Amino acid sequence: MTDRKEFRDLAPPADAHDAIASLDLGGGTETVPLREARGRVLAERIDASLDVPGFDRASMDGYAVRARDTFGADEADPARLDLVGEVHAGAEPDVTVEAGTAAEISTGAVMPPGADSVVMVEKTDESEDGTEVLVRTALAPGDSVMLAGADVAAGERTLGPGTELTPREIGLLSALGVDEVPVRARPRVGIISTGDELVRPGGSLNSDAGQIYDVNSYTTATAVEEAGGEAVLYPHAGDDYEEMEDILTEAASECDLVLSSGSTSASAVDVIYRVIEERGELLLHGVAVKPGKPMLIGRLDAGDSPSAYVGLPGYPVSALTIFRTFVAPAIREAAGLPEPRTATVDGAMAVEERYAEGRRRLMPVGLVEDGAGDTLVYPVDKGSGATTSLVEADGIVEVPAETEYLAAGESVSVQLFSPDVRAPSLYAVGEDDPALSRLLDRLDRPRYLSLGTREGLRRLRNGVPDAAVAAGDPEVAADHEALGGWTREWGLLVPEGNPDDVGGVADLVDDDLRLINRGTNSGLRAALDDAVAALAEERDVSRRDLTDAIDGYELTVKAHESPARKVLAGDADAGLGLRATAAKLGLGFVPLGEQDVRVLANPDRTGKEGVASLADAVANVESVLADLAGYETN
């Protein structure tokens, strides 16, 4: 039996930063083609090797002249100059401008010998026979001429080391004829997800065996590249010691930094810490921060020099949060990149949030603007294992370890995930509904959380969302403005052909049939509960007697298609759902009733553009419902 590995004393976050700073994440210099240099950092100064432009050139279309020939010229008394030819861009001049003459010239063309200025064509007239030009303005030498080296002079310091190459710098280097540049080498980062249950996206998934798609490999690789590193994906490692050792050693021999996710917590099967201790040096195991307590920092011996190693937690939100907080700054420094632009926004807590675990908390939060345009901040915490938190949150609020709660209305500073993050145009919560999904597609940047009717109304009552969507006829104990809605047909989803001849709720009670139900927050669940209560009254029994008799009544799933997919997979004889879902997935349908769906706006937010757009979309919902079976306007 393997001894259980307990966490060592949790290290303060500052110690984790120091441990990572002590690691060698690579560096050095490499030369890359200019076309591939965007986002890289110059390793050396670049001086101009030539003048830009390399010749005196015309800044506009007109005539190349000698300025002294135009002195005193004006509209009433123009200077008359003989035309001696033309000069075009990209061609060597074959004319010379002498006293009393001019040459027609194009923008960017080389100034012909003798000329020292250009008169714009709008200030001239040609004679009828085309042999003379009349200049109606006086010029000074150099007018409308860019002299050689006026942009960049040969020998001039053009760009210094540490310059991040953007399209502007690439353009300047192109003008100098530079085709390759010396840049800071990107840290090469090996990425390994651990766990026997993982399958790489695109592979075949066996959910019955507990398999899940590997989220961390792709999210971490993208985050590494965003921080300036080069990501290298390795096959995922199972929970076998030798397999994990082989993959970690291979990655360490090829990379400056190895990042693994998972297998860092204190359990009997988590063996990665033993690999690090036996094949390198474990500097730290466990950090006093939430999420992300099970973090490893160390070195792996492979080849001539050890590779840096950081073990991230297995849950995607925890892994990405810990990477962003501790690892990304070290990768940016190794790549020579500056710290990203400050991306913070101040706001007020929309609700109270209690916390008392004695660890610094990196709390994922979302943003919403109230009716006055002020920013409200609400927690987005479904647990570290919920991947939807990755996109439903806009940033994090750091909560010190000694803080036990944040009060509603309390000012907080949000560290945005990106400077480009903006509050959604509309933040709404409520019932999961296929018609609503289509309607939301017509809006600009909405955020909708399908948490069910009951939770949607609760949050509307708390005043956080802009709108809530409710199904059925629950009491709305919150101020609201009704925007409209529609009606949907609900019932039981059964296999095609209805092989068990299900006719209604009574068959679920009386026959040996397995049901897949919806959660108690769902409006569909409330409708089924009412139907069961009506049958109980008819039979003069308690509602509990009937629900206990229905196999699977308390077996609930989240979304409107989930019961249908269980029926399709043969895991249930019937599922609670919509006619539209049955039609979409080719199932049989036993109708049990119709249900209204209402869209309710927060009355304090009706002036928001996003709420107004939602109201317009609901008012024109007919086109959304046109091809949804069992739907109609109400």
Short mmCIF file of C-alpha atoms in Angstrom, two decimals, residues 179-509:
data_model
loop_
_atom_site.label_atom_id
_atom_site.label_comp_id
_atom_site.label_asym_id
_atom_site.label_seq_id
_atom_site.Cartn_x
_atom_site.Cartn_y
_atom_site.Cartn_z
CA ASP A 179 15.26 40.73 -43.35
CA GLU A 180 16.18 39.01 -40.08
CA VAL A 181 16.60 40.21 -36.51
CA PRO A 182 18.28 39.05 -33.29
CA VAL A 183 15.63 38.48 -30.63
CA ARG A 184 15.33 37.07 -27.14
CA ALA A 185 14.71 33.33 -27.32
CA ARG A 186 11.29 32.21 -26.17
CA PRO A 187 11.30 29.86 -23.21
CA ARG A 188 10.40 26.41 -24.45
CA VAL A 189 7.63 25.10 -22.20
CA GLY A 190 6.59 21.45 -22.13
CA ILE A 191 2.96 20.86 -21.18
CA ILE A 192 1.73 17.61 -19.69
CA SER A 193 -1.74 16.82 -18.36
CA THR A 194 -1.90 13.90 -15.96
CA GLY A 195 -4.64 11.44 -15.14
CA ASP A 196 -5.83 8.12 -16.55
CA GLU A 197 -9.26 9.64 -17.23
CA LEU A 198 -8.09 12.22 -19.79
CA VAL A 199 -8.73 12.10 -23.53
CA ARG A 200 -7.32 14.70 -25.95
CA PRO A 201 -10.07 16.71 -27.74
CA GLY A 202 -10.99 14.98 -30.98
CA GLY A 203 -10.51 11.53 -29.49
CA SER A 204 -13.20 9.01 -28.63
CA LEU A 205 -14.69 9.57 -25.17
CA ASN A 206 -16.08 6.84 -22.92
CA SER A 207 -18.12 8.73 -20.33
CA ASP A 208 -19.28 5.48 -18.71
CA ALA A 209 -15.66 4.84 -17.75
CA GLY A 210 -15.33 8.32 -16.25
CA GLN A 211 -13.30 9.73 -19.11
CA ILE A 212 -13.23 13.49 -19.70
CA TYR A 213 -11.67 15.67 -22.35
CA ASP A 214 -8.31 17.21 -21.50
CA VAL A 215 -8.98 20.92 -20.97
CA ASN A 216 -5.68 21.96 -19.43
CA SER A 217 -3.31 21.08 -22.28
CA TYR A 218 -4.85 23.50 -24.74
CA THR A 219 -5.71 26.26 -22.26
CA THR A 220 -2.24 26.18 -20.71
CA ALA A 221 -0.53 26.06 -24.11
CA THR A 222 -2.48 29.10 -25.25
CA ALA A 223 -1.64 30.93 -22.02
CA VAL A 224 2.05 30.08 -22.44
CA GLU A 225 2.07 31.51 -25.96
CA GLU A 226 0.20 34.60 -24.79
CA ALA A 227 2.93 35.12 -22.16
CA GLY A 228 5.67 34.87 -24.81
CA GLY A 229 6.70 31.24 -24.49
CA GLU A 230 6.82 28.40 -27.00
CA ALA A 231 4.39 25.67 -26.00
CA VAL A 232 5.17 22.00 -26.66
CA LEU A 233 2.38 19.49 -26.01
CA TYR A 234 3.30 16.04 -24.75
CA PRO A 235 1.04 12.97 -24.47
CA HIS A 236 -0.97 12.96 -21.27
CA ALA A 237 0.48 10.87 -18.48
CA GLY A 238 -1.47 8.29 -16.56
CA ASP A 239 -1.20 7.79 -12.83
CA ASP A 240 1.54 5.16 -13.17
CA TYR A 241 4.90 6.21 -11.68
CA GLU A 242 7.11 4.89 -14.49
CA GLU A 243 4.94 6.36 -17.24
CA MET A 244 4.90 9.74 -15.51
CA GLU A 245 8.65 9.62 -14.95
CA ASP A 246 9.34 8.84 -18.63
CA ILE A 247 7.21 11.69 -19.97
CA LEU A 248 8.47 14.24 -17.43
CA THR A 249 12.09 13.28 -18.13
CA GLU A 250 11.58 13.53 -21.89
CA ALA A 251 10.00 16.97 -21.54
CA ALA A 252 12.75 18.15 -19.18
CA SER A 253 15.44 17.11 -21.66
CA GLU A 254 13.82 19.18 -24.42
CA CYS A 255 12.36 22.20 -22.61
CA ASP A 256 13.40 25.06 -20.34
CA LEU A 257 10.26 24.67 -18.21
CA VAL A 258 7.94 21.72 -17.69
CA LEU A 259 4.35 22.43 -16.68
CA SER A 260 2.13 19.60 -15.55
CA SER A 261 -1.45 19.78 -14.38
CA GLY A 262 -3.13 17.36 -12.00
CA SER A 263 -1.61 14.73 -9.71
CA THR A 264 -0.47 17.42 -7.27
CA SER A 265 -2.99 16.94 -4.46
CA ALA A 266 -2.52 14.74 -1.42
CA SER A 267 -3.92 11.40 -2.53
CA ALA A 268 -2.53 7.90 -2.80
CA VAL A 269 -2.51 7.92 -6.60
CA ASP A 270 -0.86 11.31 -6.97
CA VAL A 271 2.75 10.34 -7.47
CA ILE A 272 4.19 13.26 -9.38
CA TYR A 273 5.79 14.80 -6.30
CA ARG A 274 7.80 11.58 -5.86
CA VAL A 275 9.11 11.82 -9.42
CA ILE A 276 10.33 15.35 -8.77
CA GLU A 277 11.96 14.42 -5.45
CA GLU A 278 13.73 11.39 -6.93
CA ARG A 279 14.69 12.88 -10.33
CA GLY A 280 15.36 16.44 -9.25
CA GLU A 281 14.57 18.82 -6.42
CA LEU A 282 11.22 19.73 -4.93
CA LEU A 283 11.33 23.34 -3.73
CA LEU A 284 7.73 23.81 -2.70
CA HIS A 285 4.57 21.73 -2.32
CA GLY A 286 1.40 23.62 -1.46
CA VAL A 287 0.61 27.35 -1.47
CA ALA A 288 -1.76 29.21 0.84
CA VAL A 289 -4.01 30.41 -1.96
CA LYS A 290 -7.45 29.48 -3.27
CA PRO A 291 -7.87 28.17 -5.88
CA GLY A 292 -4.59 26.38 -6.32
CA LYS A 293 -3.37 25.04 -2.99
CA PRO A 294 -1.82 21.85 -4.51
CA MET A 295 1.02 23.56 -6.42
CA LEU A 296 4.51 22.12 -6.95
CA ILE A 297 7.71 24.00 -7.78
CA GLY A 298 11.04 22.33 -8.40
CA ARG A 299 13.71 21.22 -10.84
CA LEU A 300 14.02 18.10 -13.00
CA ASP A 301 17.41 16.66 -13.88
CA ALA A 302 17.68 15.67 -17.53
CA GLY A 303 20.68 16.21 -19.73
CA ASP A 304 23.40 18.76 -18.99
CA SER A 305 21.34 21.12 -16.84
CA PRO A 306 18.14 20.82 -14.82
CA SER A 307 14.86 22.03 -16.24
CA ALA A 308 12.50 24.20 -14.25
CA TYR A 309 9.29 22.49 -13.17
CA VAL A 310 5.92 23.77 -11.96
CA GLY A 311 2.99 21.50 -11.15
CA LEU A 312 -0.41 23.16 -11.60
CA PRO A 313 -3.67 21.95 -10.03
CA GLY A 314 -5.87 19.69 -12.13
CA TYR A 315 -9.08 21.75 -12.19
CA PRO A 316 -9.00 24.09 -15.22
CA VAL A 317 -9.97 27.27 -13.37
CA SER A 318 -7.41 26.59 -10.65
CA ALA A 319 -4.71 25.71 -13.19
CA LEU A 320 -5.24 28.83 -15.27
CA THR A 321 -5.48 31.11 -12.23
CA ILE A 322 -2.26 29.78 -10.72
CA PHE A 323 -0.50 29.99 -14.09
CA ARG A 324 -1.59 33.58 -14.60
CA THR A 325 -0.61 34.63 -11.07
CA PHE A 326 2.72 32.83 -10.60
CA VAL A 327 4.08 31.39 -13.86
CA ALA A 328 3.17 33.86 -16.61
CA PRO A 329 5.25 36.73 -15.13
CA ALA A 330 8.35 34.49 -15.08
CA ILE A 331 7.83 33.43 -18.71
CA ARG A 332 7.39 37.05 -19.79
CA GLU A 333 10.58 38.03 -18.00
CA ALA A 334 12.54 35.19 -19.63
CA ALA A 335 11.22 36.20 -23.04
CA GLY A 336 12.12 39.84 -22.39
CA LEU A 337 8.53 40.99 -22.55
CA PRO A 338 7.31 43.80 -20.30
CA GLU A 339 4.54 43.34 -17.83
CA PRO A 340 1.20 43.62 -19.64
CA ARG A 341 -0.71 46.85 -19.53
CA THR A 342 -2.47 47.38 -16.25
CA ALA A 343 -5.89 45.84 -16.66
CA THR A 344 -7.93 46.64 -13.61
CA VAL A 345 -11.33 48.13 -13.00
CA ASP A 346 -12.90 49.31 -9.78
CA GLY A 347 -16.43 48.33 -8.90
CA ALA A 348 -18.82 47.61 -6.05
CA MET A 349 -19.74 44.14 -4.84
CA ALA A 350 -23.24 43.36 -6.07
CA VAL A 351 -23.84 40.83 -3.28
CA GLU A 352 -22.25 39.85 0.00
CA GLU A 353 -19.59 37.14 -0.23
CA ARG A 354 -18.41 35.27 2.85
CA TYR A 355 -15.06 33.50 3.06
CA ALA A 356 -13.08 32.26 6.04
CA GLU A 357 -10.50 29.64 5.02
CA GLY A 358 -7.31 31.39 6.08
CA ARG A 359 -5.87 31.44 2.55
CA ARG A 360 -5.56 34.24 0.04
CA ARG A 361 -8.44 33.85 -2.37
CA LEU A 362 -8.28 34.59 -6.09
CA MET A 363 -12.03 34.97 -6.58
CA PRO A 364 -13.33 34.77 -10.19
CA VAL A 365 -15.85 37.55 -10.78
CA GLY A 366 -18.09 38.88 -13.51
CA LEU A 367 -18.92 42.48 -14.33
CA VAL A 368 -22.26 44.13 -15.01
CA GLU A 369 -23.16 47.79 -15.39
CA ASP A 370 -26.13 49.10 -13.44
CA GLY A 371 -28.66 51.57 -14.76
CA ALA A 372 -26.39 54.52 -13.97
CA GLY A 373 -23.43 52.99 -15.79
CA ASP A 374 -21.55 52.07 -12.60
CA THR A 375 -19.73 48.73 -12.44
CA LEU A 376 -21.06 45.97 -10.21
CA VAL A 377 -18.97 42.91 -9.38
CA TYR A 378 -20.46 39.47 -8.66
CA PRO A 379 -18.74 36.17 -7.78
CA VAL A 380 -18.54 33.48 -10.46
CA ASP A 381 -17.68 30.41 -8.45
CA LYS A 382 -19.12 27.09 -9.53
CA GLY A 383 -16.17 25.27 -8.04
CA SER A 384 -12.75 24.82 -9.60
CA GLY A 385 -13.92 21.90 -11.72
CA ALA A 386 -16.46 23.94 -13.69
CA THR A 387 -14.92 24.89 -17.04
CA THR A 388 -17.72 27.38 -17.78
CA SER A 389 -16.21 29.60 -15.09
CA LEU A 390 -13.37 30.20 -17.57
CA VAL A 391 -15.64 32.25 -19.84
CA GLU A 392 -18.28 33.50 -17.42
CA ALA A 393 -15.69 35.40 -15.36
CA ASP A 394 -14.10 38.69 -16.46
CA GLY A 395 -11.30 38.77 -13.91
CA ILE A 396 -10.36 38.06 -10.32
CA VAL A 397 -10.57 39.88 -7.01
CA GLU A 398 -7.73 39.10 -4.62
CA VAL A 399 -9.15 38.58 -1.15
CA PRO A 400 -6.55 38.63 1.66
CA ALA A 401 -6.39 35.58 3.91
CA GLU A 402 -7.60 37.55 6.92
CA THR A 403 -10.74 38.86 5.15
CA GLU A 404 -13.83 36.92 6.25
CA TYR A 405 -16.42 38.59 4.02
CA LEU A 406 -17.00 41.27 1.42
CA ALA A 407 -20.13 43.32 1.98
CA ALA A 408 -22.62 44.21 -0.72
CA GLY A 409 -21.66 47.65 -2.01
CA GLU A 410 -18.04 47.32 -0.84
CA SER A 411 -15.48 48.71 -3.30
CA VAL A 412 -13.17 46.13 -4.89
CA SER A 413 -10.50 46.18 -7.58
CA VAL A 414 -10.86 43.59 -10.34
CA GLN A 415 -7.79 42.29 -12.14
CA LEU A 416 -9.17 41.76 -15.63
CA PHE A 417 -8.08 38.73 -17.61
CA SER A 418 -7.24 41.07 -20.49
CA PRO A 419 -7.17 44.84 -21.10
CA ASP A 420 -9.78 44.17 -23.79
CA VAL A 421 -12.35 42.79 -21.34
CA ARG A 422 -15.59 44.75 -21.18
CA ALA A 423 -18.74 44.17 -19.22
CA PRO A 424 -21.30 42.30 -21.36
CA SER A 425 -23.97 44.39 -23.04
CA LEU A 426 -26.58 42.26 -21.27
CA TYR A 427 -26.33 40.01 -18.23
CA ALA A 428 -29.32 37.70 -17.79
CA VAL A 429 -30.08 34.56 -15.80
CA GLY A 430 -32.82 31.96 -15.84
CA GLU A 431 -34.44 29.11 -17.74
CA ASP A 432 -32.62 27.03 -20.31
CA ASP A 433 -34.66 27.25 -23.51
CA PRO A 434 -33.83 26.64 -27.21
CA ALA A 435 -35.86 29.64 -28.39
CA LEU A 436 -34.01 31.88 -25.98
CA SER A 437 -30.67 30.61 -27.27
CA ARG A 438 -31.60 31.69 -30.79
CA LEU A 439 -32.87 35.02 -29.57
CA LEU A 440 -29.60 35.73 -27.75
CA ASP A 441 -27.69 35.14 -31.00
CA ARG A 442 -29.26 38.38 -32.28
CA LEU A 443 -27.76 40.47 -29.49
CA ASP A 444 -24.31 42.00 -29.19
CA ARG A 445 -22.13 40.39 -26.49
CA PRO A 446 -24.82 39.07 -24.13
CA ARG A 447 -23.99 36.86 -21.17
CA TYR A 448 -26.64 34.37 -20.16
CA LEU A 449 -26.41 31.89 -17.29
CA SER A 450 -28.80 28.94 -17.63
CA LEU A 451 -29.40 28.39 -13.94
CA GLY A 452 -33.14 27.71 -14.06
CA THR A 453 -36.26 29.72 -13.38
CA ARG A 454 -36.07 29.66 -9.61
CA GLU A 455 -32.44 30.81 -9.45
CA GLY A 456 -33.04 33.41 -12.14
CA LEU A 457 -35.88 34.97 -10.14
CA ARG A 458 -33.82 34.85 -6.95
CA ARG A 459 -31.00 36.77 -8.61
CA LEU A 460 -33.43 39.24 -10.15
CA ARG A 461 -34.76 39.84 -6.67
CA ASN A 462 -31.19 40.58 -5.51
CA GLY A 463 -30.90 43.19 -8.27
CA VAL A 464 -27.75 41.82 -9.92
CA PRO A 465 -28.75 40.77 -13.48
CA ASP A 466 -30.29 42.97 -16.16
CA ALA A 467 -33.00 40.40 -16.86
CA ALA A 468 -34.34 36.99 -15.91
CA VAL A 469 -36.17 34.35 -17.94
CA ALA A 470 -38.87 32.36 -16.14
CA ALA A 471 -40.88 29.37 -17.30
CA GLY A 472 -44.27 28.42 -15.90
CA ASP A 473 -46.21 30.61 -13.52
CA PRO A 474 -44.02 31.12 -10.43
CA GLU A 475 -44.54 34.06 -8.17
CA VAL A 476 -42.15 36.85 -9.14
CA ALA A 477 -41.26 38.37 -5.78
CA ALA A 478 -39.11 41.04 -7.40
CA ASP A 479 -39.67 44.35 -9.10
CA HIS A 480 -39.62 43.77 -12.83
CA GLU A 481 -40.82 44.92 -16.22
CA ALA A 482 -42.29 42.24 -18.48
CA LEU A 483 -40.74 42.33 -21.97
CA GLY A 484 -42.89 39.56 -23.46
CA GLY A 485 -42.45 35.87 -24.09
CA TRP A 486 -43.70 32.72 -25.82
CA THR A 487 -45.30 29.34 -25.15
CA ARG A 488 -43.63 25.92 -25.41
CA GLU A 489 -45.05 22.38 -25.32
CA TRP A 490 -43.58 20.05 -22.72
CA GLY A 491 -43.89 16.39 -21.93
CA LEU A 492 -42.03 13.11 -21.85
CA LEU A 493 -39.27 12.22 -24.29
CA VAL A 494 -39.31 8.53 -25.20
CA PRO A 495 -37.51 6.32 -27.74
CA GLU A 496 -38.76 6.64 -31.32
CA GLY A 497 -41.97 4.68 -31.73
CA ASN A 498 -42.68 4.82 -27.97
CA PRO A 499 -41.96 1.08 -27.44
CA ASP A 500 -43.20 1.13 -23.82
CA ASP A 501 -46.47 2.80 -24.88
CA VAL A 502 -45.99 5.61 -22.37
CA GLY A 503 -49.13 7.72 -22.17
CA GLY A 504 -48.47 10.05 -19.25
CA VAL A 505 -47.33 10.47 -15.67
CA ALA A 506 -49.45 7.54 -14.45
CA ASP A 507 -47.37 5.13 -16.54
CA LEU A 508 -44.21 6.35 -14.81
CA VAL A 509 -45.82 5.50 -11.46
#
